[in-house]
PDB file of C-alpha atoms in Angstrom:
ATOM      1  CA  MET A   1       0.000   0.000   0.000  1.00  0.00           C
ATOM      2  CA  SER A   2       1.498   3.391  -0.927  1.00  0.00           C
ATOM      3  CA  ARG A   3       1.104   6.571   1.009  1.00  0.00           C
ATOM      4  CA  VAL A   4       0.252   9.896  -0.491  1.00  0.00           C
ATOM      5  CA  TRP A   5       1.681  12.997   1.095  1.00  0.00           C
ATOM      6  CA  ILE A   6      -0.289  16.158   0.762  1.00  0.00           C
ATOM      7  CA  VAL A   7       1.702  19.327   1.245  1.00  0.00           C
ATOM      8  CA  LYS A   8      -0.320  22.367   2.019  1.00  0.00           C
ATOM      9  CA  ARG A   9       0.742  25.690   0.579  1.00  0.00           C
ATOM     10  CA  LYS A  10       1.565  27.169   3.996  1.00  0.00           C
ATOM     11  CA  HIS A  11       3.886  24.188   4.757  1.00  0.00           C
ATOM     12  CA  PHE A  12       5.669  24.715   1.421  1.00  0.00           C
ATOM     13  CA  TYR A  13       6.222  28.404   2.222  1.00  0.00           C
ATOM     14  CA  LEU A  14       7.487  27.579   5.724  1.00  0.00           C
ATOM     15  CA  ALA A  15       9.974  25.022   4.339  1.00  0.00           C
ATOM     16  CA  ALA A  16      11.189  27.500   1.691  1.00  0.00           C
ATOM     17  CA  ALA A  17      11.623  30.222   4.341  1.00  0.00           C
ATOM     18  CA  ALA A  18      13.539  27.820   6.631  1.00  0.00           C
ATOM     19  CA  LEU A  19      15.814  26.792   3.753  1.00  0.00           C
ATOM     20  CA  LEU A  20      16.432  30.431   2.811  1.00  0.00           C
ATOM     21  CA  LEU A  21      17.249  31.265   6.436  1.00  0.00           C
ATOM     22  CA  LEU A  22      19.654  28.327   6.669  1.00  0.00           C
ATOM     23  CA  LEU A  23      21.456  29.266   3.441  1.00  0.00           C
ATOM     24  CA  SER A  24      21.746  32.933   4.383  1.00  0.00           C
ATOM     25  CA  SER A  25      23.162  31.920   7.795  1.00  0.00           C
ATOM     26  CA  LEU A  26      25.790  29.739   6.079  1.00  0.00           C
ATOM     27  CA  LEU A  27      26.732  32.578   3.726  1.00  0.00           C
ATOM     28  CA  TYR A  28      27.062  34.980   6.644  1.00  0.00           C
ATOM     29  CA  VAL A  29      29.272  32.640   8.674  1.00  0.00           C
ATOM     30  CA  ASN A  30      31.530  31.863   5.667  1.00  0.00           C
ATOM     31  CA  ARG A  31      31.450  35.335   4.099  1.00  0.00           C
ATOM     32  CA  GLY A  32      35.256  35.696   4.133  1.00  0.00           C
ATOM     33  CA  SER A  33      35.815  32.536   2.102  1.00  0.00           C
ATOM     34  CA  ILE A  34      32.748  32.579  -0.141  1.00  0.00           C
ATOM     35  CA  VAL A  35      32.145  36.221  -0.973  1.00  0.00           C
ATOM     36  CA  PRO A  36      34.946  37.499  -3.214  1.00  0.00           C
ATOM     37  CA  THR A  37      36.732  40.562  -1.899  1.00  0.00           C
ATOM     38  CA  ALA A  38      38.566  43.185  -3.888  1.00  0.00           C
ATOM     39  CA  ALA A  39      42.079  42.019  -4.721  1.00  0.00           C
ATOM     40  CA  GLU A  40      44.653  43.771  -2.623  1.00  0.00           C
ATOM     41  CA  PRO A  41      47.823  44.843  -4.371  1.00  0.00           C
ATOM     42  CA  THR A  42      50.763  42.570  -3.711  1.00  0.00           C
ATOM     43  CA  ALA A  43      53.087  44.036  -1.111  1.00  0.00           C
ATOM     44  CA  GLU A  44      56.534  45.052  -2.237  1.00  0.00           C
ATOM     45  CA  ARG A  45      59.349  42.898  -0.833  1.00  0.00           C
ATOM     46  CA  THR A  46      62.628  44.574   0.090  1.00  0.00           C
ATOM     47  CA  ILE A  47      65.884  42.810  -0.698  1.00  0.00           C
ATOM     48  CA  HIS A  48      69.080  44.211   0.787  1.00  0.00           C
ATOM     49  CA  MET A  49      72.456  43.957  -0.945  1.00  0.00           C
ATOM     50  CA  VAL A  50      75.871  45.435  -0.239  1.00  0.00           C
ATOM     51  CA  THR A  51      79.039  45.935  -2.220  1.00  0.00           C
ATOM     52  CA  GLY A  52      81.894  43.882  -0.821  1.00  0.00           C
ATOM     53  CA  GLU A  53      85.602  43.485  -1.445  1.00  0.00           C
ATOM     54  CA  PHE A  54      87.955  40.559  -1.054  1.00  0.00           C
ATOM     55  CA  LYS A  55      91.580  41.564  -0.704  1.00  0.00           C
ATOM     56  CA  SER A  56      94.692  39.442  -0.382  1.00  0.00           C
ATOM     57  CA  THR A  57      98.439  39.461  -0.977  1.00  0.00           C
ATOM     58  CA  THR A  58     100.166  36.948  -3.226  1.00  0.00           C
ATOM     59  CA  ALA A  59     103.431  35.169  -2.316  1.00  0.00           C
ATOM     60  CA  ASP A  60     105.405  37.737  -4.328  1.00  0.00           C
ATOM     61  CA  GLY A  61     103.826  40.621  -2.353  1.00  0.00           C
ATOM     62  CA  LYS A  62     101.303  41.747  -4.975  1.00  0.00           C
ATOM     63  CA  THR A  63      97.920  42.938  -3.644  1.00  0.00           C
ATOM     64  CA  ILE A  64      94.926  41.418  -5.377  1.00  0.00           C
ATOM     65  CA  GLU A  65      91.282  42.279  -4.875  1.00  0.00           C
ATOM     66  CA  ALA A  66      87.855  41.400  -6.197  1.00  0.00           C
ATOM     67  CA  TYR A  67      84.558  43.208  -5.722  1.00  0.00           C
ATOM     68  CA  ARG A  68      81.267  41.319  -5.228  1.00  0.00           C
ATOM     69  CA  TRP A  69      77.567  41.876  -4.673  1.00  0.00           C
ATOM     70  CA  ASP A  70      76.432  40.322  -1.409  1.00  0.00           C
ATOM     71  CA  PRO A  71      74.314  38.263  -1.491  1.00  0.00           C
ATOM     72  CA  GLY A  72      75.510  37.121  -4.896  1.00  0.00           C
ATOM     73  CA  THR A  73      72.204  35.480  -5.804  1.00  0.00           C
ATOM     74  CA  VAL A  74      68.646  36.380  -4.817  1.00  0.00           C
ATOM     75  CA  VAL A  75      65.513  34.415  -5.679  1.00  0.00           C
ATOM     76  CA  VAL A  76      62.157  36.101  -6.299  1.00  0.00           C
ATOM     77  CA  GLN A  77      58.787  34.819  -7.462  1.00  0.00           C
ATOM     78  CA  LYS A  78      57.304  35.630 -10.857  1.00  0.00           C
ATOM     79  CA  GLY A  79      54.990  38.647 -10.532  1.00  0.00           C
ATOM     80  CA  GLU A  80      56.545  39.745  -7.231  1.00  0.00           C
ATOM     81  CA  ARG A  81      57.111  43.470  -6.655  1.00  0.00           C
ATOM     82  CA  ILE A  82      60.689  44.053  -5.510  1.00  0.00           C
ATOM     83  CA  LYS A  83      62.503  46.932  -3.851  1.00  0.00           C
ATOM     84  CA  LEU A  84      66.233  46.274  -4.276  1.00  0.00           C
ATOM     85  CA  SER A  85      68.219  48.297  -1.743  1.00  0.00           C
ATOM     86  CA  ILE A  86      71.990  48.299  -2.370  1.00  0.00           C
ATOM     87  CA  TYR A  87      74.374  49.868   0.142  1.00  0.00           C
ATOM     88  CA  GLY A  88      77.883  50.859  -0.901  1.00  0.00           C
ATOM     89  CA  VAL A  89      80.426  49.480   1.591  1.00  0.00           C
ATOM     90  CA  ASN A  90      83.580  48.899  -0.461  1.00  0.00           C
ATOM     91  CA  GLY A  91      84.695  50.742  -3.587  1.00  0.00           C
ATOM     92  CA  GLN A  92      83.963  54.381  -4.403  1.00  0.00           C
ATOM     93  CA  SER A  93      81.524  53.834  -7.278  1.00  0.00           C
ATOM     94  CA  HIS A  94      79.729  50.890  -8.845  1.00  0.00           C
ATOM     95  CA  PRO A  95      77.670  51.889 -11.887  1.00  0.00           C
ATOM     96  CA  PHE A  96      75.518  48.869 -12.717  1.00  0.00           C
ATOM     97  CA  LEU A  97      72.874  47.460 -14.993  1.00  0.00           C
ATOM     98  CA  ILE A  98      70.458  44.584 -14.593  1.00  0.00           C
ATOM     99  CA  GLU A  99      70.313  42.737 -17.895  1.00  0.00           C
ATOM    100  CA  GLY A 100      66.830  42.058 -19.207  1.00  0.00           C
ATOM    101  CA  LEU A 101      65.052  44.341 -16.721  1.00  0.00           C
ATOM    102  CA  ASN A 102      66.067  47.678 -18.283  1.00  0.00           C
ATOM    103  CA  ILE A 103      67.405  48.908 -14.937  1.00  0.00           C
ATOM    104  CA  SER A 104      70.609  50.824 -14.338  1.00  0.00           C
ATOM    105  CA  GLY A 105      72.010  52.887 -11.508  1.00  0.00           C
ATOM    106  CA  GLU A 106      75.075  53.641  -9.449  1.00  0.00           C
ATOM    107  CA  VAL A 107      76.059  52.604  -5.949  1.00  0.00           C
ATOM    108  CA  LYS A 108      78.437  54.961  -4.123  1.00  0.00           C
ATOM    109  CA  LYS A 109      80.410  54.270  -0.962  1.00  0.00           C
ATOM    110  CA  GLY A 110      78.371  55.093   2.151  1.00  0.00           C
ATOM    111  CA  LYS A 111      75.160  55.623   0.153  1.00  0.00           C
ATOM    112  CA  GLU A 112      72.058  53.528  -0.475  1.00  0.00           C
ATOM    113  CA  THR A 113      70.739  53.042  -3.996  1.00  0.00           C
ATOM    114  CA  VAL A 114      67.161  51.780  -4.392  1.00  0.00           C
ATOM    115  CA  VAL A 115      65.551  50.376  -7.538  1.00  0.00           C
ATOM    116  CA  HIS A 116      62.028  49.006  -7.908  1.00  0.00           C
ATOM    117  CA  PHE A 117      60.865  46.366 -10.348  1.00  0.00           C
ATOM    118  CA  THR A 118      58.305  43.634 -10.877  1.00  0.00           C
ATOM    119  CA  ALA A 119      59.675  40.240 -11.875  1.00  0.00           C
ATOM    120  CA  ASN A 120      57.313  39.435 -14.754  1.00  0.00           C
ATOM    121  CA  GLN A 121      59.254  36.698 -16.527  1.00  0.00           C
ATOM    122  CA  GLU A 122      61.014  33.622 -15.208  1.00  0.00           C
ATOM    123  CA  GLY A 123      64.741  33.489 -15.778  1.00  0.00           C
ATOM    124  CA  THR A 124      68.114  34.535 -14.418  1.00  0.00           C
ATOM    125  CA  TYR A 125      69.048  38.207 -14.656  1.00  0.00           C
ATOM    126  CA  ARG A 126      72.612  39.409 -14.100  1.00  0.00           C
ATOM    127  CA  ILE A 127      73.390  42.542 -12.101  1.00  0.00           C
ATOM    128  CA  ILE A 128      76.692  43.718 -13.567  1.00  0.00           C
ATOM    129  CA  CYS A 129      79.037  46.375 -12.206  1.00  0.00           C
ATOM    130  CA  LEU A 130      80.359  48.348 -15.184  1.00  0.00           C
ATOM    131  CA  THR A 131      83.578  49.326 -13.366  1.00  0.00           C
ATOM    132  CA  HIS A 132      84.623  45.818 -12.281  1.00  0.00           C
ATOM    133  CA  THR A 133      83.912  43.842 -15.443  1.00  0.00           C
ATOM    134  CA  ASP A 134      86.776  41.307 -15.378  1.00  0.00           C
ATOM    135  CA  ILE A 135      89.860  40.141 -13.425  1.00  0.00           C
ATOM    136  CA  ALA A 136      91.952  43.020 -14.807  1.00  0.00           C
ATOM    137  CA  HIS A 137      89.440  45.408 -13.190  1.00  0.00           C
ATOM    138  CA  SER A 138      89.025  43.589  -9.822  1.00  0.00           C
ATOM    139  CA  GLY A 139      86.030  41.615 -10.964  1.00  0.00           C
ATOM    140  CA  PRO A 140      83.941  40.309 -12.443  1.00  0.00           C
ATOM    141  CA  MET A 141      81.416  41.885 -10.094  1.00  0.00           C
ATOM    142  CA  ILE A 142      78.275  40.034 -11.151  1.00  0.00           C
ATOM    143  CA  GLY A 143      75.250  39.025  -9.104  1.00  0.00           C
ATOM    144  CA  TYR A 144      72.155  37.072 -10.093  1.00  0.00           C
ATOM    145  CA  ILE A 145      68.439  37.652  -9.688  1.00  0.00           C
ATOM    146  CA  VAL A 146      66.613  34.363 -10.233  1.00  0.00           C
ATOM    147  CA  VAL A 147      62.898  34.612 -11.009  1.00  0.00           C
ATOM    148  CA  ASP A 148      60.966  31.351 -10.362  1.00  0.00           C
TER     149      ASP A 148
END
């Protein structure tokens, strides 16, 4: 024998209202994860570098030196906004360029040089000092920015 359920109109409206109340309560409780919020701009990350010098004396008394960026390699994420802060510790002047990023500048002893960029493409970008380009000029003074 089968049963027949008869739903009165007022019961249908009450069930619909209860369901609506339940769903709106769930949306309210989970509003941070369900309701999309305006995208906040990505914060800029600061990376600190310094100019450094290695100096030594050979067995025959000759002084040798090499200039470096420290750290020599930095890793950033694709799309990341970067503030590169370089402080001049050793050497009077280090004019530089960052290949592939269209950035150039100069670091002077006792001064901070700041450049801003967004790493839009993966790859390895060299930061090259134009004064210390090879061994004959106390180099090569080359650092690397790796974009993953």
